[in-house]
Tab-separated table of C-alpha atoms and ligand atoms in Angstrom:
chain	number	residue	atom	x	y	z
A	1	MET	CA	-0.006	-0.004	-0.017
A	2	ASP	CA	1.368	3.388	-1.026
A	3	PHE	CA	0.188	6.500	0.756
A	4	SER	CA	2.647	8.871	-0.882
A	5	LEU	CA	1.959	11.494	-3.503
A	6	THR	CA	3.232	11.052	-7.044
A	7	ASP	CA	5.902	13.438	-8.304
A	8	GLU	CA	3.232	15.267	-10.327
A	9	GLU	CA	0.844	15.575	-7.354
A	10	ARG	CA	3.650	16.916	-5.183
A	11	ALA	CA	4.846	19.379	-7.863
A	12	VAL	CA	1.304	20.711	-8.482
A	13	ARG	CA	0.602	20.981	-4.773
A	14	ASP	CA	3.899	22.794	-4.093
A	15	THR	CA	3.341	25.256	-6.935
A	16	VAL	CA	-0.159	26.090	-5.643
A	17	ARG	CA	1.261	26.392	-2.117
A	18	SER	CA	3.889	28.914	-3.195
A	19	PHE	CA	1.355	30.891	-5.231
A	20	ILE	CA	-0.986	31.113	-2.249
A	21	ARG	CA	1.883	32.136	0.105
A	22	ARG	CA	3.321	34.700	-2.253
A	23	GLU	CA	0.239	36.246	-3.905
A	24	VAL	CA	-2.759	35.559	-1.694
A	25	MET	CA	-1.736	35.385	1.984
A	26	PRO	CA	-0.184	38.875	1.931
A	27	LEU	CA	-3.731	40.207	1.333
A	28	GLU	CA	-5.020	38.738	4.595
A	29	ALA	CA	-4.676	41.830	6.778
A	30	GLU	CA	-6.451	44.041	4.218
A	31	VAL	CA	-9.233	41.464	3.718
A	32	LEU	CA	-9.835	41.334	7.473
A	33	ARG	CA	-9.804	45.119	7.701
A	34	ARG	CA	-12.425	45.456	4.931
A	35	GLU	CA	-14.643	42.708	6.316
A	36	ARG	CA	-14.538	44.293	9.748
A	37	ALA	CA	-15.827	47.428	7.955
A	38	HIS	CA	-18.660	45.370	6.391
A	39	GLN	CA	-17.166	45.426	2.897
A	40	PRO	CA	-16.355	42.463	0.708
A	41	GLY	CA	-12.851	41.098	1.442
A	42	LEU	CA	-11.891	41.324	-2.221
A	43	ASP	CA	-13.945	42.833	-5.036
A	44	HIS	CA	-14.492	40.997	-8.316
A	45	SER	CA	-11.793	42.828	-10.233
A	46	GLU	CA	-9.222	41.953	-7.555
A	47	VAL	CA	-10.202	38.275	-7.595
A	48	ARG	CA	-10.010	38.314	-11.372
A	49	GLU	CA	-6.590	39.902	-11.339
A	50	LEU	CA	-5.317	37.163	-9.022
A	51	GLN	CA	-6.974	34.523	-11.207
A	52	LEU	CA	-5.287	35.879	-14.323
A	53	LYS	CA	-1.972	35.885	-12.484
A	54	ALA	CA	-2.555	32.247	-11.554
A	55	ARG	CA	-3.377	31.494	-15.171
A	56	LYS	CA	0.139	32.564	-16.140
A	57	PHE	CA	1.416	29.787	-13.831
A	58	GLY	CA	-0.872	27.360	-15.605
A	59	PHE	CA	-3.622	27.306	-12.995
A	60	TRP	CA	-6.873	27.809	-14.816
A	61	GLY	CA	-9.917	25.579	-14.926
A	62	LEU	CA	-8.929	22.844	-12.473
A	63	ALA	CA	-11.992	20.773	-13.395
A	64	THR	CA	-12.496	22.206	-16.880
A	65	PRO	CA	-11.834	19.967	-19.877
A	66	GLU	CA	-8.768	20.805	-21.991
A	67	GLU	CA	-10.899	21.634	-25.020
A	68	TYR	CA	-12.180	24.633	-23.052
A	69	GLY	CA	-8.709	25.661	-21.978
A	70	GLY	CA	-8.825	23.926	-18.606
A	71	MET	CA	-6.574	21.455	-16.789
A	72	ASN	CA	-9.104	18.665	-16.362
A	73	LEU	CA	-7.297	17.494	-13.240
A	74	PRO	CA	-8.104	14.216	-11.508
A	75	ALA	CA	-10.221	14.581	-8.383
A	76	VAL	CA	-7.327	13.663	-6.073
A	77	LEU	CA	-5.301	16.607	-7.421
A	78	GLN	CA	-8.271	18.897	-7.163
A	79	SER	CA	-8.728	17.799	-3.595
A	80	LEU	CA	-5.070	18.580	-2.800
A	81	ILE	CA	-5.465	22.035	-4.390
A	82	TRP	CA	-8.661	22.813	-2.460
A	83	THR	CA	-6.707	21.948	0.706
A	84	GLU	CA	-4.046	24.491	-0.237
A	85	LEU	CA	-6.762	27.107	-0.863
A	86	GLY	CA	-8.084	26.344	2.611
A	87	HIS	CA	-4.811	27.632	4.127
A	88	THR	CA	-6.026	31.193	3.688
A	89	PHE	CA	-9.338	32.880	4.432
A	90	VAL	CA	-8.871	35.279	1.546
A	91	PRO	CA	-11.938	34.616	-0.651
A	92	PHE	CA	-9.934	33.413	-3.640
A	93	ARG	CA	-10.405	30.457	-5.937
A	94	PHE	CA	-8.832	29.655	-9.296
A	95	GLY	CA	-10.542	30.926	-12.400
A	96	GLY	CA	-11.548	29.143	-15.592
A	97	GLU	CA	-14.311	27.161	-13.865
A	98	ALA	CA	-17.960	26.652	-14.530
A	99	ASP	CA	-20.661	24.685	-12.722
A	100	ASN	CA	-20.083	21.028	-13.584
A	101	ILE	CA	-23.582	20.583	-15.017
A	102	LEU	CA	-23.166	23.461	-17.503
A	103	PHE	CA	-21.187	20.980	-19.630
A	104	HIS	CA	-24.537	19.362	-20.425
A	105	ALA	CA	-25.363	22.485	-22.420
A	106	THR	CA	-26.162	22.472	-26.130
A	107	GLU	CA	-23.673	24.047	-28.556
A	108	GLU	CA	-25.701	27.248	-28.597
A	109	GLN	CA	-25.964	27.327	-24.804
A	110	LYS	CA	-22.242	26.664	-24.470
A	111	GLN	CA	-21.517	29.872	-26.415
A	112	GLU	CA	-24.033	31.869	-24.416
A	113	PHE	CA	-23.445	30.527	-20.918
A	114	LEU	CA	-20.648	27.984	-20.482
A	115	ILE	CA	-17.731	29.649	-22.261
A	116	PRO	CA	-18.374	33.162	-20.884
A	117	THR	CA	-18.596	31.621	-17.391
A	118	ILE	CA	-15.282	29.820	-17.823
A	119	GLU	CA	-13.740	33.071	-19.063
A	120	GLY	CA	-15.080	34.941	-16.050
A	121	GLU	CA	-17.233	37.257	-18.169
A	122	ARG	CA	-20.505	35.902	-16.782
A	123	ARG	CA	-21.474	34.838	-13.287
A	124	SER	CA	-23.756	31.923	-12.543
A	125	CYS	CA	-25.540	30.609	-9.520
A	126	PHE	CA	-27.218	27.241	-8.966
A	127	ALA	CA	-30.672	27.203	-7.411
A	128	ILE	CA	-32.549	24.221	-6.124
A	129	THR	CA	-33.267	25.128	-2.441
A	130	GLU	CA	-36.614	26.792	-1.656
A	131	PRO	CA	-38.151	28.115	1.549
A	132	GLY	CA	-40.103	24.854	1.828
A	133	ALA	CA	-37.499	22.449	0.379
A	134	GLY	CA	-33.879	22.193	1.535
A	135	SER	CA	-32.832	18.728	2.674
A	136	ASP	CA	-35.981	17.453	1.068
A	137	ALA	CA	-35.024	18.899	-2.311
A	138	ALA	CA	-37.558	16.684	-4.111
A	139	ASN	CA	-40.278	18.782	-2.481
A	140	ILE	CA	-39.506	21.897	-4.640
A	141	ARG	CA	-42.508	23.908	-5.785
A	142	LEU	CA	-41.148	26.588	-8.127
A	143	SER	CA	-43.117	25.823	-11.223
A	144	ALA	CA	-42.372	26.046	-14.920
A	145	ARG	CA	-45.387	25.756	-17.195
A	146	ARG	CA	-45.599	26.077	-20.953
A	147	ASP	CA	-47.192	29.260	-22.177
A	148	GLY	CA	-50.184	27.929	-24.071
A	149	ASP	CA	-48.842	26.232	-27.222
A	150	GLY	CA	-46.029	28.761	-27.437
A	151	ASP	CA	-42.338	27.970	-27.227
A	152	ASP	CA	-41.821	29.634	-23.842
A	153	TRP	CA	-42.018	28.522	-20.216
A	154	ILE	CA	-43.285	30.666	-17.373
A	155	LEU	CA	-41.489	30.329	-14.047
A	156	ASP	CA	-43.200	31.168	-10.740
A	157	GLY	CA	-41.913	30.736	-7.243
A	158	GLU	CA	-38.951	31.375	-4.979
A	159	LYS	CA	-35.493	29.937	-4.441
A	160	THR	CA	-33.534	30.693	-1.307
A	161	PHE	CA	-30.012	30.479	0.177
A	162	ILE	CA	-28.450	30.691	-3.283
A	163	THR	CA	-24.707	31.269	-3.173
A	164	GLY	CA	-23.708	34.107	-5.487
A	165	GLY	CA	-27.401	34.744	-6.155
A	166	HIS	CA	-27.123	38.461	-5.603
A	167	ASP	CA	-24.241	38.862	-8.086
A	168	ALA	CA	-25.116	36.293	-10.744
A	169	ASP	CA	-26.322	37.410	-14.122
A	170	PHE	CA	-27.846	34.037	-14.806
A	171	ALA	CA	-29.180	31.200	-12.668
A	172	ILE	CA	-29.399	27.484	-13.228
A	173	VAL	CA	-32.827	26.881	-11.783
A	174	VAL	CA	-34.383	23.505	-11.042
A	175	ALA	CA	-38.164	23.864	-11.519
A	176	VAL	CA	-41.150	21.543	-11.403
A	177	THR	CA	-42.406	20.817	-14.937
A	178	ASP	CA	-44.629	17.868	-14.076
A	179	ARG	CA	-46.125	17.887	-10.554
A	180	GLU	CA	-47.805	14.462	-11.085
A	181	LYS	CA	-44.484	12.713	-11.624
A	182	GLY	CA	-42.717	14.474	-8.777
A	183	ALA	CA	-39.236	16.012	-8.955
A	184	ARG	CA	-37.370	12.773	-8.276
A	185	ASN	CA	-39.184	10.832	-10.985
A	186	GLY	CA	-38.728	13.077	-14.014
A	187	GLY	CA	-40.978	15.917	-12.959
A	188	ALA	CA	-38.232	18.559	-12.596
A	189	THR	CA	-36.228	20.367	-15.298
A	190	ALA	CA	-33.216	22.677	-15.166
A	191	PHE	CA	-33.453	26.078	-16.870
A	192	LEU	CA	-30.793	28.649	-17.722
A	193	VAL	CA	-32.389	31.915	-16.716
A	194	ASP	CA	-30.782	35.325	-17.374
A	195	ARG	CA	-31.425	37.925	-14.752
A	196	ALA	CA	-32.523	40.135	-17.621
A	197	MET	CA	-35.486	37.789	-18.073
A	198	GLY	CA	-36.956	39.244	-14.910
A	199	TRP	CA	-36.027	37.407	-11.699
A	200	ARG	CA	-34.857	39.486	-8.793
A	201	SER	CA	-32.677	38.723	-5.800
A	202	GLU	CA	-32.703	39.668	-2.139
A	203	PHE	CA	-29.480	39.406	-0.136
A	204	ILE	CA	-29.586	37.247	3.014
A	205	GLN	CA	-27.486	38.248	6.015
A	206	THR	CA	-25.716	35.285	7.599
A	207	MET	CA	-23.155	34.758	10.357
A	208	GLY	CA	-20.519	34.341	7.643
A	209	GLU	CA	-18.791	36.877	5.410
A	210	GLY	CA	-20.736	37.569	2.224
A	211	GLY	CA	-24.071	35.847	1.958
A	212	PRO	CA	-26.486	33.948	-0.280
A	213	ALA	CA	-29.673	35.375	-1.751
A	214	SER	CA	-33.308	34.578	-2.385
A	215	LEU	CA	-34.358	34.572	-6.033
A	216	ILE	CA	-37.886	35.597	-6.820
A	217	PHE	CA	-39.579	34.440	-10.021
A	218	ASP	CA	-42.833	36.144	-10.749
A	219	GLY	CA	-44.060	35.043	-14.169
A	220	VAL	CA	-40.556	34.944	-15.632
A	221	ARG	CA	-40.707	33.977	-19.304
A	222	VAL	CA	-37.924	31.587	-20.429
A	223	PRO	CA	-37.491	30.322	-23.985
A	224	HIS	CA	-37.618	26.535	-24.517
A	225	ARG	CA	-34.071	26.580	-25.879
A	226	ASN	CA	-32.865	27.548	-22.358
A	227	ILE	CA	-33.626	24.119	-20.918
A	228	LEU	CA	-30.411	22.579	-19.637
A	229	GLY	CA	-30.170	18.854	-20.441
A	230	GLU	CA	-33.469	17.052	-21.020
A	231	ILE	CA	-36.940	17.830	-19.764
A	232	GLY	CA	-37.343	15.808	-16.596
A	233	GLN	CA	-33.607	15.601	-15.886
A	234	GLY	CA	-33.529	18.520	-13.445
A	235	PHE	CA	-33.323	16.586	-10.199
A	236	THR	CA	-30.541	14.336	-11.503
A	237	LEU	CA	-28.567	17.404	-12.640
A	238	GLY	CA	-29.144	18.980	-9.260
A	239	MET	CA	-27.722	15.946	-7.499
A	240	GLU	CA	-24.737	15.946	-9.869
A	241	TRP	CA	-24.051	19.615	-9.035
A	242	ILE	CA	-24.157	18.867	-5.294
A	243	GLY	CA	-21.960	15.760	-5.712
A	244	LYS	CA	-18.947	17.877	-6.653
A	245	GLY	CA	-18.958	19.731	-3.320
A	246	ARG	CA	-18.951	16.534	-1.351
A	247	TYR	CA	-15.212	16.207	-1.741
A	248	THR	CA	-14.144	19.811	-2.396
A	249	ILE	CA	-15.796	21.171	0.798
A	250	PRO	CA	-14.051	18.777	3.165
A	251	SER	CA	-10.783	19.191	1.195
A	252	HIS	CA	-11.041	22.920	1.933
A	253	ALA	CA	-11.853	22.092	5.573
A	254	ILE	CA	-8.598	20.137	5.837
A	255	GLY	CA	-6.640	23.170	4.698
A	256	ILE	CA	-8.323	25.398	7.251
A	257	ALA	CA	-7.658	22.870	10.025
A	258	GLU	CA	-3.968	22.584	9.036
A	259	ARG	CA	-3.529	26.359	9.154
A	260	VAL	CA	-5.274	26.965	12.475
A	261	LEU	CA	-3.672	23.954	14.161
A	262	GLN	CA	-0.259	25.376	13.318
A	263	MET	CA	-1.354	28.685	14.837
A	264	ALA	CA	-2.318	26.829	18.017
A	265	ILE	CA	1.018	25.021	18.160
A	266	ASP	CA	2.901	28.303	17.742
A	267	TYR	CA	0.802	29.976	20.423
A	268	ALA	CA	1.198	27.016	22.800
A	269	ASN	CA	4.953	27.284	22.366
A	270	THR	CA	5.077	31.001	23.160
A	271	ARG	CA	2.253	31.973	25.496
A	272	GLU	CA	3.215	31.635	29.163
A	273	THR	CA	1.040	31.251	32.250
A	274	PHE	CA	2.141	30.357	35.781
A	275	GLY	CA	5.751	30.670	34.590
A	276	ALA	CA	5.537	28.039	31.885
A	277	LYS	CA	4.478	27.758	28.229
A	278	ILE	CA	0.867	26.715	27.977
A	279	GLY	CA	1.948	23.849	25.697
A	280	THR	CA	3.476	22.157	28.756
A	281	ASN	CA	-0.034	21.524	30.107
A	282	GLN	CA	-1.595	18.200	29.270
A	283	ALA	CA	-4.957	19.925	28.728
A	284	ILE	CA	-3.454	21.885	25.818
A	285	GLN	CA	-1.457	18.906	24.515
A	286	TRP	CA	-4.550	16.783	24.318
A	287	MET	CA	-6.421	19.385	22.281
A	288	ILE	CA	-3.506	19.459	19.877
A	289	ALA	CA	-3.279	15.668	19.754
A	290	ASP	CA	-6.999	15.170	19.147
A	291	SER	CA	-6.966	17.822	16.413
A	292	GLU	CA	-4.006	16.294	14.600
A	293	THR	CA	-5.522	12.813	14.821
A	294	GLU	CA	-8.901	13.890	13.453
A	295	LEU	CA	-7.243	15.967	10.768
A	296	GLU	CA	-5.235	12.936	9.613
A	297	ALA	CA	-8.360	10.756	9.582
A	298	ALA	CA	-10.276	13.343	7.574
A	299	ARG	CA	-7.394	13.644	5.107
A	300	TRP	CA	-7.487	9.960	4.143
A	301	LEU	CA	-11.274	9.747	4.142
A	302	VAL	CA	-11.454	12.703	1.748
A	303	LEU	CA	-8.583	11.620	-0.465
A	304	ARG	CA	-10.178	8.212	-0.695
A	305	SER	CA	-13.453	9.756	-1.758
A	306	ALA	CA	-11.654	11.774	-4.475
A	307	TRP	CA	-9.819	8.626	-5.531
A	308	THR	CA	-13.188	6.888	-5.827
A	309	VAL	CA	-14.257	9.586	-8.326
A	310	ASP	CA	-11.052	9.010	-10.333
A	311	GLN	CA	-11.668	5.262	-10.362
A	312	GLY	CA	-15.064	5.868	-12.010
A	313	LEU	CA	-16.771	4.234	-8.958
A	314	ASP	CA	-19.945	5.604	-7.440
A	315	PRO	CA	-18.446	8.159	-5.001
A	316	ARG	CA	-21.586	8.957	-3.030
A	317	HIS	CA	-21.021	6.745	0.000
A	318	ALA	CA	-17.326	7.656	0.373
A	319	SER	CA	-17.895	11.320	-0.233
A	320	SER	CA	-20.800	11.501	2.229
A	321	MET	CA	-18.462	10.096	4.886
A	322	GLY	CA	-15.774	12.600	3.868
A	323	LYS	CA	-18.181	15.537	3.957
A	324	LEU	CA	-19.714	14.470	7.306
A	325	TYR	CA	-16.409	13.856	9.021
A	326	GLY	CA	-14.464	16.676	7.387
A	327	ALA	CA	-17.088	19.297	8.285
A	328	GLY	CA	-17.360	18.105	11.874
A	329	MET	CA	-13.582	17.850	12.186
A	330	VAL	CA	-12.908	21.434	11.124
A	331	ASN	CA	-15.544	22.724	13.551
A	332	ARG	CA	-13.978	20.833	16.423
A	333	VAL	CA	-10.446	21.874	15.502
A	334	VAL	CA	-11.256	25.566	15.072
A	335	ASP	CA	-13.118	25.467	18.398
A	336	ARG	CA	-10.106	23.972	20.175
A	337	VAL	CA	-7.721	26.402	18.510
A	338	LEU	CA	-9.883	29.296	19.655
A	339	GLN	CA	-9.827	27.818	23.183
A	340	ILE	CA	-6.008	27.503	23.143
A	341	HIS	CA	-5.798	31.183	22.222
A	342	GLY	CA	-7.964	32.132	25.203
A	343	GLY	CA	-9.384	35.665	25.115
A	344	MET	CA	-7.276	36.514	22.063
A	345	GLY	CA	-9.026	33.742	20.127
A	346	TYR	CA	-12.332	35.486	20.740
A	347	THR	CA	-11.186	38.856	19.499
A	348	ARG	CA	-11.354	40.340	16.052
A	349	GLU	CA	-7.647	40.986	16.068
A	350	LEU	CA	-7.114	37.418	15.003
A	351	PRO	CA	-8.967	35.637	12.195
A	352	ILE	CA	-9.873	32.614	14.318
A	353	GLU	CA	-13.415	33.817	15.107
A	354	ARG	CA	-13.856	34.398	11.349
A	355	TRP	CA	-13.000	30.773	10.585
A	356	TYR	CA	-15.252	29.710	13.486
A	357	ARG	CA	-18.204	31.433	11.795
A	358	GLN	CA	-17.190	30.292	8.302
A	359	VAL	CA	-16.848	26.573	9.023
A	360	ARG	CA	-20.174	26.307	10.770
A	361	LEU	CA	-21.720	26.426	7.318
A	362	TYR	CA	-19.793	23.317	6.228
A	363	ARG	CA	-22.111	21.149	8.379
A	364	ILE	CA	-25.160	22.633	6.690
A	365	PHE	CA	-24.848	23.348	2.983
A	366	GLU	CA	-24.670	20.847	0.181
A	367	GLY	CA	-26.237	18.251	2.419
A	368	THR	CA	-26.440	18.660	6.216
A	369	ASP	CA	-24.658	16.285	8.600
A	370	GLU	CA	-27.961	14.562	9.112
A	371	MET	CA	-28.464	14.007	5.350
A	372	GLN	CA	-24.964	12.585	5.034
A	373	ARG	CA	-25.749	10.176	7.880
A	374	LEU	CA	-28.987	9.265	6.152
A	375	ILE	CA	-27.154	8.411	2.917
A	376	ILE	CA	-24.398	6.433	4.681
A	377	SER	CA	-26.743	4.367	6.809
A	378	ARG	CA	-29.272	3.879	4.026
A	379	ASP	CA	-26.567	2.510	1.723
A	380	LEU	CA	-25.529	-0.002	4.377
A	381	LEU	CA	-29.048	-0.956	5.438
A	382	ARG	CA	-30.167	-1.707	1.889
A	383	GLY	CA	-26.941	-3.599	1.164
A	384	TYR	CA	-25.755	-1.188	-1.501
A	385	THR	CA	-22.369	-0.783	0.166
A	386	LYS	CA	-20.415	-3.084	2.422
A	387	ILE	CA	-18.626	-2.300	5.657
A	388	GLY	CA	-14.949	-1.969	4.615
A	389	GLY	CA	-15.630	0.020	1.462
A	390	HIS	CA	-13.630	-0.859	-1.631
A	391	LEU	CA	-11.421	-3.226	0.369
A	392	ALA	CA	-14.364	-5.348	1.537
B	401	LIG	C1	-24.778	30.040	3.094
B	401	LIG	C2	-25.599	29.019	2.336
B	401	LIG	C3	-25.361	28.809	0.975
B	401	LIG	C4	-26.158	27.921	0.252
B	401	LIG	N1	-25.961	27.804	-1.118
B	401	LIG	C5	-26.894	27.139	-1.871
B	401	LIG	C6	-26.856	27.187	-3.300
B	401	LIG	O1	-25.965	27.794	-3.917
B	401	LIG	N2	-27.852	26.565	-3.978
B	401	LIG	C7	-28.895	25.886	-3.340
B	401	LIG	O2	-29.753	25.355	-4.051
B	401	LIG	N3	-28.929	25.802	-1.991
B	401	LIG	C8	-27.965	26.422	-1.236
B	401	LIG	N4	-28.024	26.381	0.154
B	401	LIG	C9	-29.110	25.632	0.783
B	401	LIG	C10	-28.607	24.448	1.610
B	401	LIG	O3	-28.213	23.399	0.763
B	401	LIG	C11	-29.745	24.027	2.567
B	401	LIG	O4	-29.818	25.057	3.586
B	401	LIG	C12	-29.519	22.698	3.203
B	401	LIG	O5	-29.637	21.666	2.267
B	401	LIG	C13	-30.479	22.443	4.353
B	401	LIG	O6	-31.800	22.725	3.997
B	401	LIG	P1	-32.721	23.631	4.985
B	401	LIG	O7	-31.929	24.822	5.297
B	401	LIG	O8	-34.039	23.834	4.295
B	401	LIG	O9	-32.909	22.806	6.263
B	401	LIG	P2	-34.064	21.694	6.532
B	401	LIG	O10	-34.079	20.732	5.397
B	401	LIG	O11	-35.329	22.389	6.872
B	401	LIG	O12	-33.507	20.939	7.807
B	401	LIG	C14	-33.572	21.528	9.115
B	401	LIG	C15	-32.822	20.567	10.054
B	401	LIG	O13	-33.537	19.314	10.088
B	401	LIG	C16	-32.647	18.275	9.721
B	401	LIG	N5	-33.399	17.257	8.980
B	401	LIG	C17	-34.182	17.469	7.891
B	401	LIG	N6	-34.695	16.308	7.458
B	401	LIG	C18	-34.239	15.349	8.305
B	401	LIG	C19	-34.385	13.951	8.365
B	401	LIG	N7	-35.109	13.272	7.480
B	401	LIG	N8	-33.733	13.286	9.360
B	401	LIG	C20	-32.962	13.950	10.251
B	401	LIG	N9	-32.799	15.280	10.224
B	401	LIG	C21	-33.407	15.974	9.259
B	401	LIG	C22	-31.574	18.950	8.891
B	401	LIG	O14	-30.382	18.149	8.792
B	401	LIG	C23	-31.389	20.228	9.615
B	401	LIG	O15	-30.602	20.026	10.744
B	401	LIG	C24	-27.175	27.209	0.920
B	401	LIG	C25	-27.379	27.377	2.271
B	401	LIG	C26	-26.595	28.300	2.994
B	401	LIG	C27	-26.894	28.454	4.468
């Protein structure tokens, strides 16, 4: 059994690491200052400038096929890169990306939506959640009905908690096209809906920096040619979109945990109480030991789930375990790191409280802890997976 990285994996990881250290981390103080003043950490032009800089180093379109100018990296490499990105709280990600399901677009749609999104000229958001349907996504109500015998569809309803929904100029919207069938059984369809077609957004304040939005559709007319994929395929596409985050989110969590744990170690080695470094206390040592152990466990769970993707196996079971454990792990680690920093950890002089607020989301979006547990146990109970995973 070989747990090492290949030369290519190590080289890519190290290049990303040095880019993040050299170009992104120096922005941290300014990002914190702006966020404390209730401004975005970076504006779009600044993110784009960084992305174009990264492009010069060859980092563009991690998941994007080569024919669209991307790198089409294996999931394991993408996971390693997301971990590197997690080392900083600066809201940066590499450019040249588009929602994975946009690749189901027709040639015409690719020109209008996919390619401009990859190039960073257009901004998308993905909308399935509604006020009455989150975990139970099959319960969506936003309706799309044909306009008489015309070639248009009329969308009515509301989406909520949509990341990037306040900035996006188009939305990928999963709507009910056949209520009788139900969303899960071919009754939902995905539409590409320009903001100019008439939907509006309302920003939602959250405990994190930035925030999602509600999207309101009030008789929004969408041409038939804007259907993404097939009629009735909307729920499947929605699940495909969510599937991607099941290994990138915990990969990011691992990066955050690595960074903050190092901060805790440095603090434990310098802060003195009762005439000794706090790191000499077993209470502090145990928090460090538990954090490192859980971090290591999450690392292999998540890398295994990315490896499962690369093997062409069904990654759902492995990635649900990775998402569940990785999200919980980073919350526990950040909490301990905050504790080790005492009062300083609670202040806004350090970014620890920012991470504390940020990572709370990881247990909620793209499938809550409870939904991951539901998937994992259901797979076992119905005999779809075996204890022991791919080694069983
Ligand atoms: C910041 C943010 C960004 C988001 N971005 C997007 C986005 O871009 N696009 C999008 O479509 N959605 C997005 N979401 C929505 C997110 O995916 C949902 O919030 C999430 O799936 C949970 O749904 P809910 O909030 O309706 O909670 P609910 O489904 O109402 O659940 C409430 C609680 O009950 C639990 N629960 C529910 N059913 C069960 C059950 N059967 N057994 C046990 N426990 C259960 C849940 O786990 C949870 O703890 C985002 C959410 C947030 C907060």
